[in-house]
Short mmCIF file of C-alpha atoms in Angstrom, two decimals:
data_model
loop_
_atom_site.label_atom_id
_atom_site.label_comp_id
_atom_site.label_asym_id
_atom_site.label_seq_id
_atom_site.Cartn_x
_atom_site.Cartn_y
_atom_site.Cartn_z
CA MET A 1 10.80 -111.98 27.42
CA ILE A 2 7.49 -111.65 26.32
CA GLU A 3 5.12 -108.81 27.75
CA LEU A 4 2.95 -110.21 30.40
CA THR A 5 0.90 -108.75 33.27
CA ALA A 6 1.35 -109.33 36.89
CA ALA A 7 -2.11 -111.19 36.47
CA GLN A 8 -0.69 -113.35 33.75
CA VAL A 9 2.08 -114.08 35.78
CA ALA A 10 0.26 -115.13 38.47
CA ALA A 11 -1.72 -117.67 36.74
CA ALA A 12 1.49 -119.24 34.92
CA THR A 13 2.65 -119.67 38.41
CA GLY A 14 -0.30 -120.26 40.36
CA GLY A 15 0.87 -117.54 42.77
CA ARG A 16 -1.25 -115.33 44.79
CA LEU A 17 -0.97 -111.35 43.47
CA SER A 18 0.03 -108.66 45.67
CA ALA A 19 0.04 -105.80 42.92
CA ASP A 20 -2.11 -104.27 40.69
CA PRO A 21 -3.07 -106.98 38.21
CA ALA A 22 -2.28 -104.69 34.93
CA VAL A 23 1.17 -104.14 35.89
CA ARG A 24 3.49 -105.36 32.83
CA VAL A 25 6.06 -107.26 33.14
CA GLY A 26 8.52 -107.23 29.63
CA GLY A 27 12.04 -106.66 30.87
CA PRO A 28 14.93 -109.60 31.32
CA VAL A 29 14.08 -111.76 34.24
CA VAL A 30 16.84 -112.09 36.68
CA VAL A 31 17.80 -113.50 40.32
CA ASP A 32 20.39 -111.02 40.57
CA SER A 33 19.29 -107.55 41.70
CA ARG A 34 22.25 -106.18 39.93
CA ARG A 35 21.06 -107.27 36.82
CA VAL A 36 17.78 -105.80 36.92
CA GLY A 37 16.33 -103.41 33.62
CA PRO A 38 13.43 -101.59 32.98
CA GLY A 39 10.29 -103.93 33.25
CA SER A 40 12.21 -106.69 34.77
CA LEU A 41 10.76 -109.35 36.81
CA PHE A 42 13.03 -110.08 39.89
CA VAL A 43 12.88 -113.84 41.10
CA ALA A 44 13.74 -113.23 44.82
CA LEU A 45 15.20 -117.12 45.40
CA PRO A 46 15.94 -117.81 48.94
CA GLY A 47 19.98 -119.01 49.00
CA GLU A 48 22.30 -121.03 51.52
CA HIS A 49 24.00 -117.56 52.24
CA VAL A 50 21.71 -115.12 50.56
CA ASP A 51 17.89 -114.56 50.44
CA GLY A 52 16.60 -112.73 47.36
CA HIS A 53 14.06 -111.33 49.21
CA ASP A 54 16.82 -109.01 51.20
CA PHE A 55 17.16 -107.60 47.79
CA ALA A 56 13.75 -107.20 46.24
CA ALA A 57 13.20 -103.61 47.32
CA GLY A 58 16.39 -102.41 45.68
CA ALA A 59 15.32 -104.10 42.70
CA VAL A 60 12.23 -102.52 42.35
CA ALA A 61 13.85 -98.99 42.91
CA ALA A 62 16.27 -100.51 39.92
CA GLY A 63 13.46 -100.65 37.52
CA ALA A 64 11.71 -104.10 38.42
CA THR A 65 8.08 -103.93 38.11
CA LEU A 66 6.85 -107.28 39.80
CA VAL A 67 8.96 -109.81 42.41
CA LEU A 68 8.09 -113.31 42.31
CA ALA A 69 8.45 -114.26 46.27
CA ALA A 70 7.86 -116.45 48.58
CA ARG A 71 6.35 -114.35 51.16
CA GLU A 72 4.63 -110.96 51.46
CA LEU A 73 6.70 -107.80 50.77
CA ASP A 74 6.38 -103.94 50.52
CA VAL A 75 6.66 -104.14 47.15
CA PRO A 76 4.63 -105.48 43.82
CA CYS A 77 5.11 -108.95 44.24
CA VAL A 78 3.53 -112.11 42.93
CA VAL A 79 3.42 -114.96 46.12
CA VAL A 80 4.27 -118.48 45.44
CA ASP A 81 4.95 -121.60 47.84
CA ASP A 82 8.28 -122.40 45.91
CA VAL A 83 10.00 -119.87 43.53
CA GLN A 84 12.02 -122.08 42.07
CA ALA A 85 9.23 -124.44 41.06
CA ALA A 86 7.61 -120.91 39.94
CA LEU A 87 10.20 -119.69 37.78
CA GLY A 88 9.92 -122.92 35.91
CA GLU A 89 6.52 -123.01 35.47
CA LEU A 90 6.75 -119.29 34.21
CA ALA A 91 8.92 -120.48 31.50
CA ARG A 92 7.07 -123.66 30.41
CA HIS A 93 4.11 -121.16 30.15
CA VAL A 94 6.10 -118.44 27.75
CA LEU A 95 8.03 -121.00 25.69
CA ALA A 96 4.23 -122.70 24.90
CA THR A 97 2.73 -119.49 24.46
CA LEU A 98 6.01 -119.02 21.71
CA ARG A 99 5.40 -122.34 20.31
CA GLU A 100 1.63 -121.45 19.72
CA ARG A 101 2.50 -118.24 17.95
CA GLY A 102 5.48 -118.93 15.61
CA ASP A 103 8.09 -121.44 14.07
CA LEU A 104 10.08 -121.43 17.33
CA ARG A 105 12.49 -124.57 17.34
CA VAL A 106 14.06 -125.67 20.75
CA VAL A 107 17.32 -127.77 20.71
CA GLY A 108 18.52 -129.66 24.26
CA VAL A 109 22.22 -130.59 24.36
CA THR A 110 23.20 -132.78 27.24
CA GLY A 111 25.99 -135.33 28.36
CA SER A 112 28.89 -135.80 30.67
CA VAL A 113 31.29 -133.61 28.80
CA GLY A 114 30.94 -131.09 25.96
CA LYS A 115 27.50 -129.27 26.96
CA THR A 116 28.87 -125.71 26.66
CA THR A 117 31.20 -126.29 23.74
CA THR A 118 28.21 -127.69 21.75
CA LYS A 119 25.74 -125.45 22.72
CA ASP A 120 28.02 -122.63 21.48
CA LEU A 121 28.96 -124.22 18.41
CA LEU A 122 25.02 -124.41 17.64
CA GLY A 123 24.64 -120.81 18.36
CA GLN A 124 27.11 -119.89 15.67
CA LEU A 125 25.55 -122.61 13.05
CA LEU A 126 22.18 -121.25 14.09
CA ARG A 127 22.55 -117.78 14.67
CA PRO A 128 22.86 -116.70 10.47
CA GLU A 129 19.38 -118.58 10.04
CA GLY A 130 17.88 -116.35 12.30
CA PRO A 131 17.43 -115.17 15.96
CA THR A 132 18.99 -117.27 18.38
CA VAL A 133 19.00 -117.39 22.04
CA VAL A 134 21.95 -119.52 23.91
CA PRO A 135 22.41 -119.63 27.51
CA ARG A 136 25.38 -117.76 28.84
CA GLY A 137 27.97 -119.82 30.33
CA SER A 138 26.62 -123.00 32.01
CA PHE A 139 23.16 -122.23 32.41
CA ASN A 140 21.92 -125.87 32.49
CA ASN A 141 20.18 -126.56 35.96
CA GLU A 142 16.48 -125.84 37.47
CA ILE A 143 17.45 -122.13 37.38
CA GLY A 144 19.66 -121.32 34.63
CA LEU A 145 17.28 -123.07 32.06
CA PRO A 146 14.24 -121.34 32.69
CA LEU A 147 16.03 -117.97 32.90
CA THR A 148 17.47 -118.99 29.53
CA VAL A 149 13.93 -119.73 28.06
CA LEU A 150 12.44 -116.50 29.63
CA GLU A 151 14.82 -114.84 27.45
CA ALA A 152 13.26 -115.94 24.14
CA ASP A 153 10.43 -113.70 22.67
CA GLU A 154 8.43 -113.70 19.48
CA THR A 155 11.69 -112.89 17.32
CA THR A 156 13.27 -115.72 18.35
CA ARG A 157 13.50 -118.59 15.75
CA PHE A 158 15.95 -121.42 17.72
CA LEU A 159 16.22 -121.72 21.53
CA VAL A 160 19.45 -123.81 22.28
CA LEU A 161 19.46 -125.06 25.91
CA GLU A 162 22.20 -126.87 27.75
CA MET A 163 20.57 -129.61 30.02
CA GLY A 164 22.58 -130.77 33.08
CA ALA A 165 21.75 -133.10 35.36
CA SER A 166 23.41 -134.54 38.48
CA GLY A 167 20.60 -137.40 39.23
CA VAL A 168 17.97 -139.60 37.88
CA GLY A 169 14.92 -137.39 37.11
CA HIS A 170 16.60 -134.41 36.42
CA LEU A 171 16.24 -133.85 32.90
CA THR A 172 12.87 -135.46 33.24
CA TYR A 173 12.06 -131.95 34.76
CA LEU A 174 13.86 -129.69 32.34
CA THR A 175 12.31 -131.32 29.30
CA ARG A 176 8.78 -131.02 31.28
CA ILE A 177 9.65 -127.01 31.39
CA ALA A 178 11.18 -126.84 27.51
CA PRO A 179 10.69 -130.25 25.36
CA PRO A 180 13.19 -130.46 22.59
CA ASP A 181 12.32 -130.52 19.14
CA VAL A 182 15.91 -131.61 18.53
CA SER A 183 17.70 -133.63 21.62
CA VAL A 184 21.53 -133.99 21.49
CA VAL A 185 23.14 -136.64 23.74
CA LEU A 186 27.18 -136.36 23.36
CA VAL A 187 29.04 -139.04 25.96
CA VAL A 188 27.86 -141.00 28.93
CA GLY A 189 31.06 -140.42 31.19
CA SER A 190 31.96 -140.40 34.61
CA ALA A 191 30.97 -137.25 35.98
CA HIS A 192 29.12 -136.98 38.53
CA LEU A 193 29.70 -140.77 39.51
CA GLY A 194 29.11 -139.89 43.34
CA GLU A 195 25.73 -138.32 42.83
CA PHE A 196 24.48 -140.72 40.38
CA GLY A 197 25.48 -143.90 42.00
CA GLY A 198 27.14 -145.86 38.98
CA ILE A 199 27.77 -145.37 34.88
CA ASP A 200 24.30 -147.24 34.32
CA ALA A 201 22.08 -144.51 36.68
CA VAL A 202 24.19 -141.76 34.45
CA ALA A 203 23.00 -143.46 30.96
CA ARG A 204 19.50 -143.67 32.51
CA ALA A 205 19.35 -140.17 33.45
CA LYS A 206 20.99 -138.47 30.05
CA ALA A 207 18.24 -140.79 28.07
CA GLU A 208 15.61 -138.48 29.82
CA ILE A 209 15.93 -135.79 27.37
CA VAL A 210 15.53 -138.38 24.46
CA THR A 211 12.26 -139.54 26.20
CA GLY A 212 11.27 -135.97 26.45
CA LEU A 213 11.39 -134.82 23.30
CA ALA A 214 8.18 -132.78 21.71
CA PRO A 215 5.84 -134.59 19.51
CA GLY A 216 7.63 -135.25 15.96
CA GLY A 217 11.14 -134.30 17.90
CA VAL A 218 14.33 -135.86 16.56
CA ALA A 219 16.81 -137.80 18.96
CA VAL A 220 20.43 -136.83 17.69
CA LEU A 221 22.68 -139.50 19.31
CA ASN A 222 26.49 -140.51 19.35
CA ALA A 223 27.44 -143.71 17.47
CA ASP A 224 31.06 -143.83 18.84
CA ASP A 225 29.33 -143.92 22.40
CA LEU A 226 27.42 -147.71 22.83
CA ARG A 227 25.52 -146.35 25.73
CA VAL A 228 24.16 -143.40 23.73
CA ALA A 229 23.60 -144.85 20.65
CA ALA A 230 21.31 -147.43 22.97
CA MET A 231 19.39 -144.62 23.61
CA ALA A 232 17.58 -144.93 19.84
CA ASP A 233 15.67 -147.69 21.51
CA ALA A 234 13.55 -144.72 23.54
CA ALA A 235 13.45 -142.26 21.21
CA PRO A 236 9.71 -141.69 20.56
CA GLY A 237 10.44 -140.60 16.59
CA GLU A 238 13.18 -140.08 14.44
CA VAL A 239 17.36 -140.55 15.34
CA VAL A 240 20.05 -139.09 13.57
CA THR A 241 23.73 -140.65 14.78
CA PHE A 242 26.87 -138.93 14.47
CA GLY A 243 30.37 -140.14 15.24
CA THR A 244 33.31 -141.45 13.60
CA ILE A 245 32.14 -144.93 12.67
CA PRO A 246 30.89 -145.96 9.25
CA ALA A 247 27.22 -146.46 10.26
CA ALA A 248 26.89 -142.95 11.64
CA ASP A 249 24.83 -140.57 9.78
CA VAL A 250 26.69 -137.91 9.92
CA ARG A 251 30.24 -138.68 10.50
CA ALA A 252 34.05 -137.62 10.02
CA GLU A 253 36.47 -139.05 7.59
CA ASP A 254 40.19 -138.67 7.15
CA LEU A 255 40.45 -137.21 10.66
CA GLY A 256 43.84 -135.38 11.03
CA ILE A 257 45.25 -133.48 13.76
CA ASP A 258 47.85 -130.42 13.55
CA ARG A 259 50.97 -129.29 15.99
CA THR A 260 48.09 -126.82 17.18
CA GLY A 261 46.07 -129.46 18.74
CA ARG A 262 43.41 -128.63 16.07
CA ALA A 263 41.63 -131.27 14.19
CA SER A 264 40.10 -131.19 10.44
CA PHE A 265 38.27 -133.91 8.39
CA THR A 266 35.77 -134.34 5.84
CA LEU A 267 31.98 -133.81 7.12
CA ARG A 268 30.11 -136.61 5.19
CA VAL A 269 26.51 -136.74 5.68
CA ARG A 270 23.91 -139.81 4.78
CA PRO A 271 21.11 -139.42 3.01
CA GLY A 272 17.74 -138.34 4.79
CA ALA A 273 20.10 -137.25 7.98
CA SER A 274 19.68 -133.71 6.48
CA ALA A 275 16.58 -131.56 6.34
CA GLY A 276 17.36 -132.17 2.54
CA ALA A 277 17.54 -135.56 1.01
CA ASP A 278 21.03 -135.32 -0.86
CA GLU A 279 24.20 -137.33 0.51
CA GLY A 280 27.25 -134.57 0.84
CA ARG A 281 30.61 -133.87 1.73
CA ALA A 282 32.55 -131.07 2.99
CA ARG A 283 35.88 -130.20 4.26
CA VAL A 284 36.11 -128.71 8.35
CA THR A 285 39.08 -127.35 10.00
CA LEU A 286 38.36 -126.51 13.78
CA GLY A 287 39.45 -123.68 15.00
CA LEU A 288 39.42 -125.55 19.10
CA VAL A 289 42.05 -127.10 20.34
CA GLY A 290 41.69 -130.85 21.08
CA GLU A 291 40.54 -133.79 19.36
CA HIS A 292 37.78 -134.65 21.01
CA HIS A 293 36.12 -131.41 19.71
CA VAL A 294 34.97 -133.38 16.61
CA THR A 295 32.33 -135.05 18.55
CA ASN A 296 30.93 -131.79 19.72
CA ALA A 297 31.73 -130.37 16.56
CA LEU A 298 29.48 -133.42 14.61
CA ALA A 299 26.75 -133.06 17.17
CA ALA A 300 26.42 -129.34 16.60
CA ALA A 301 26.14 -130.21 12.75
CA ALA A 302 24.18 -133.09 12.83
CA ALA A 303 21.38 -130.66 14.69
CA ALA A 304 21.81 -127.77 12.86
CA LEU A 305 21.27 -130.24 9.36
CA ARG A 306 18.41 -130.96 11.05
CA LEU A 307 16.98 -127.80 11.76
CA GLY A 308 17.51 -126.91 7.78
CA VAL A 309 21.03 -125.23 7.79
CA ALA A 310 22.71 -126.31 4.59
CA LEU A 311 25.75 -128.81 4.64
CA PRO A 312 28.25 -125.71 2.66
CA GLY A 313 27.02 -123.45 5.78
CA VAL A 314 27.45 -125.85 8.52
CA ALA A 315 31.02 -126.65 7.18
CA ALA A 316 32.47 -123.00 6.61
CA ARG A 317 30.60 -122.07 9.92
CA LEU A 318 32.47 -124.80 11.84
CA SER A 319 35.43 -123.61 10.42
CA ASP A 320 35.00 -120.47 11.79
CA ALA A 321 33.93 -121.25 15.24
CA ARG A 322 36.05 -119.85 17.84
CA ALA A 323 35.52 -120.42 21.55
CA LEU A 324 33.18 -118.35 23.58
CA SER A 325 33.49 -119.72 27.30
CA PRO A 326 36.52 -118.96 29.44
CA HIS A 327 38.80 -121.51 31.17
CA ARG A 328 37.79 -123.98 28.59
CA MET A 329 41.08 -125.23 26.45
CA GLN A 330 41.68 -121.45 26.22
CA VAL A 331 44.84 -121.51 24.20
CA THR A 332 47.18 -118.33 25.29
CA GLU A 333 50.72 -117.28 23.59
CA ARG A 334 53.02 -115.80 26.27
CA PRO A 335 55.66 -113.29 24.73
CA ASP A 336 58.21 -115.26 26.76
CA GLY A 337 57.29 -118.42 24.75
CA ILE A 338 55.49 -120.41 27.26
CA THR A 339 51.99 -121.82 25.69
CA VAL A 340 49.24 -121.99 28.69
CA ILE A 341 46.26 -123.80 27.69
CA ASP A 342 43.80 -123.15 30.23
CA ASP A 343 41.24 -125.77 30.85
CA SER A 344 40.20 -125.15 34.59
CA TYR A 345 36.71 -124.24 34.49
CA ASN A 346 35.76 -128.00 35.42
CA ALA A 347 37.17 -131.65 35.14
CA ASN A 348 36.12 -135.47 35.17
CA PRO A 349 38.33 -138.56 34.33
CA ASP A 350 36.66 -138.46 30.14
CA SER A 351 37.84 -134.50 29.74
CA MET A 352 41.04 -134.99 31.90
CA ARG A 353 42.23 -137.31 29.25
CA ALA A 354 41.12 -135.44 26.49
CA ALA A 355 43.10 -132.56 27.65
CA LEU A 356 46.03 -134.17 28.59
CA LYS A 357 46.22 -135.74 24.75
CA ALA A 358 45.72 -132.33 23.64
CA LEU A 359 48.72 -131.24 25.73
CA ALA A 360 51.00 -134.05 24.42
CA VAL A 361 50.07 -133.07 20.53
CA MET A 362 50.70 -129.56 21.20
CA ALA A 363 54.25 -130.38 22.71
CA GLY A 364 55.45 -133.02 20.70
CA ARG A 365 58.74 -133.60 20.56
CA ASP A 366 60.55 -130.13 20.64
CA ARG A 367 58.87 -128.57 23.54
CA ARG A 368 58.63 -129.36 27.38
CA SER A 369 54.81 -130.39 28.23
CA VAL A 370 53.97 -129.45 31.75
CA ALA A 371 50.39 -130.42 33.60
CA VAL A 372 49.18 -128.63 36.40
CA LEU A 373 46.39 -131.06 37.77
CA GLY A 374 43.75 -130.40 40.93
CA GLU A 375 40.91 -132.79 42.03
CA MET A 376 38.21 -133.96 40.24
CA LEU A 377 35.22 -133.69 42.27
CA GLU A 378 31.93 -135.72 42.46
CA LEU A 379 33.23 -139.11 41.80
CA GLY A 380 32.12 -140.91 45.14
CA ASP A 381 33.74 -144.26 45.64
CA ASP A 382 35.53 -144.11 42.56
CA SER A 383 37.63 -141.20 42.85
CA ARG A 384 40.88 -142.43 44.42
CA VAL A 385 40.77 -144.93 41.57
CA ALA A 386 39.91 -142.36 38.74
CA HIS A 387 43.23 -139.91 40.13
CA ASP A 388 45.44 -142.78 40.20
CA ASP A 389 44.28 -143.53 36.58
CA ILE A 390 45.18 -140.30 35.53
CA GLY A 391 48.67 -140.00 37.09
CA ARG A 392 49.39 -143.52 35.15
CA LEU A 393 48.09 -141.55 31.95
CA VAL A 394 50.19 -138.87 32.33
CA VAL A 395 53.21 -140.66 32.74
CA ARG A 396 52.21 -142.90 29.76
CA LEU A 397 51.89 -139.52 27.79
CA ASN A 398 55.70 -138.77 28.37
CA VAL A 399 54.49 -135.68 30.13
CA LYS A 400 57.72 -134.11 31.30
CA LEU A 401 56.76 -132.01 34.24
CA LEU A 402 53.37 -132.79 36.49
CA VAL A 403 52.26 -130.43 39.48
CA VAL A 404 49.46 -132.05 41.61
CA VAL A 405 47.59 -129.20 43.63
CA GLY A 406 45.83 -130.11 46.76
CA GLU A 407 44.87 -133.18 48.65
CA GLY A 408 42.18 -134.49 47.01
CA ALA A 409 44.12 -134.60 43.83
CA GLY A 410 47.04 -136.67 45.52
CA GLY A 411 45.96 -139.96 43.91
CA ILE A 412 47.22 -138.38 40.65
CA HIS A 413 50.39 -137.95 42.32
CA ASP A 414 50.48 -141.31 43.74
CA GLY A 415 49.59 -143.23 40.39
CA ALA A 416 51.85 -141.06 38.28
CA THR A 417 55.16 -142.57 40.82
CA GLN A 418 53.66 -145.94 41.00
CA GLU A 419 53.77 -145.85 36.98
CA GLY A 420 57.27 -145.00 36.90
CA SER A 421 57.93 -141.46 37.31
CA TRP A 422 60.34 -140.29 39.99
CA GLY A 423 62.19 -137.50 41.43
CA ASP A 424 61.25 -133.83 40.41
CA GLU A 425 59.25 -135.12 37.24
CA THR A 426 56.02 -135.14 39.84
CA ARG A 427 55.79 -132.31 42.32
CA PHE A 428 52.78 -132.21 44.96
CA VAL A 429 51.86 -128.90 46.45
CA PRO A 430 49.20 -128.28 48.79
CA ASP A 431 47.17 -125.23 47.50
CA VAL A 432 47.05 -123.00 44.30
CA GLU A 433 49.59 -120.35 45.75
CA ALA A 434 52.15 -123.09 46.44
CA ALA A 435 51.63 -124.16 42.69
CA SER A 436 51.99 -120.45 41.49
CA ALA A 437 55.21 -120.02 43.31
CA LEU A 438 56.56 -123.41 42.09
CA LEU A 439 55.67 -122.59 38.18
CA ARG A 440 57.17 -119.20 38.69
CA GLU A 441 60.93 -121.08 39.35
CA GLU A 442 60.22 -123.98 37.08
CA LEU A 443 58.76 -122.59 33.50
CA ARG A 444 60.83 -121.81 30.59
CA GLU A 445 60.57 -120.73 26.95
CA GLY A 446 59.22 -123.30 24.94
CA ASP A 447 57.08 -124.88 27.77
CA VAL A 448 53.46 -125.92 26.85
CA VAL A 449 51.28 -125.89 30.43
CA LEU A 450 47.73 -127.58 30.90
CA VAL A 451 45.90 -126.05 34.16
CA LYS A 452 43.09 -128.45 34.43
CA ALA A 453 40.97 -129.24 37.81
CA SER A 454 37.26 -129.51 38.85
CA ASN A 455 35.86 -125.95 39.05
CA GLY A 456 35.71 -126.11 43.05
CA SER A 457 39.35 -126.27 43.28
CA GLY A 458 39.98 -122.76 42.55
CA LEU A 459 42.57 -123.52 40.12
CA TRP A 460 41.02 -121.29 37.69
CA ARG A 461 42.78 -118.57 39.43
CA LEU A 462 46.00 -120.05 38.65
CA GLY A 463 44.85 -120.52 34.87
CA ASP A 464 44.22 -116.62 34.86
CA GLU A 465 47.58 -115.93 36.37
CA LEU A 466 49.65 -117.62 33.98
CA ALA A 467 47.64 -116.55 30.99
CA ALA A 468 47.26 -112.78 31.89
CA ALA A 469 50.92 -111.97 30.08
CA GLY A 470 49.97 -113.55 26.68
CA THR A 471 47.57 -113.19 23.92
CA ALA A 472 44.41 -115.77 23.60
CA ARG A 473 43.70 -117.79 20.53
CA GLY A 474 41.28 -120.37 22.07
CA GLY A 475 39.87 -123.42 22.34
CA ASP A 476 36.66 -124.78 24.33
CA HIS A 477 35.74 -127.94 26.39
CA ALA A 478 33.19 -128.13 29.06
#
């Protein structure tokens, strides 16, 4: 973070100063006292189970020079009414200051699937151009986004932000903190339907990243998704589209998928879609597993081209890009001949379908495909039907063994049974431990195993267990 005095922090947050006004904050801004460094600002967030105020004294002892708090403490602090809101205000102030001082460009990425993959790809495309800040993991909410903004300093040229939403108005809040120069919208899908209340509400919420653009900003929209493409009408300025259809400004042609599930395509750029004016073509071979990553790669390419990266560099860096976040289409080859696809970080119907198709491609005709699937959370009234649909897709893709984990995922088992699976092809187990025991008995040399569920299911533990004996060669999926 840029160096600020305690008085400046108080002014930016509207807080009451209970410290020497000249105390300086120049270290990392943290909400976890274990991450404190010299000169840190410790943000004492109240939590459901843990209150950050209880760790303030320890944070100061570890090197923090100031605490952002909701009540008076026996340490140097700025006292505010709402710590989370104050954190956002501080990030907004710091970003505005940095924009006044230099040529910092902000990229915001949203979508029902693919956000984390795309921001990781963007980081790999932009870092060779200059200092770039990219969120750790999925820092995409009202806490994670301000913390990422506050990692930027005077040297930062690109700030890539993942923007998540679980309701209308959430992206308006995030774009108020950090108005993007380039807003990327990937897909309007069925993630969080239970919280949004319907697919149209999801579309309205995702469009907030377009209406929240900074003056002169560019909207980068998925032409293959009709709901995303329609957001062009809400864009305050220029629009660049990406996709596989001929009308897209940045598109994939001659698309192919190899037996490892990796896509190759010709990246074609329409005149005016990049910072330069010329049309161009370049060949790309992705290192990420799954055809769905073509969308993420095109989105990252379109944004990077608008930010001044030349087409040859974009193509070469996309081909060299690797997975950076765990449990997202991470492929491990085990010494016993079993291939594990760990996509257990999260799941919704769109990402589940994409992962199952990748499993079918990788297994082909010669290897046995095994799908270990848990519950997809936050689907509301559509949950039972969505799980049933996935079970039926498993059968249509000719997956040889389906293991359904937990009561919440039971609809997958039911759908597979109704579609025509029978006997030992479909197994239901109550929990991760039972799934682990079953797989120890069932897996054999040559199997390709997909592990996928929403994060709250705990199925990531099984992904770690299955992959522990092998060598990862990674993909990525959000």
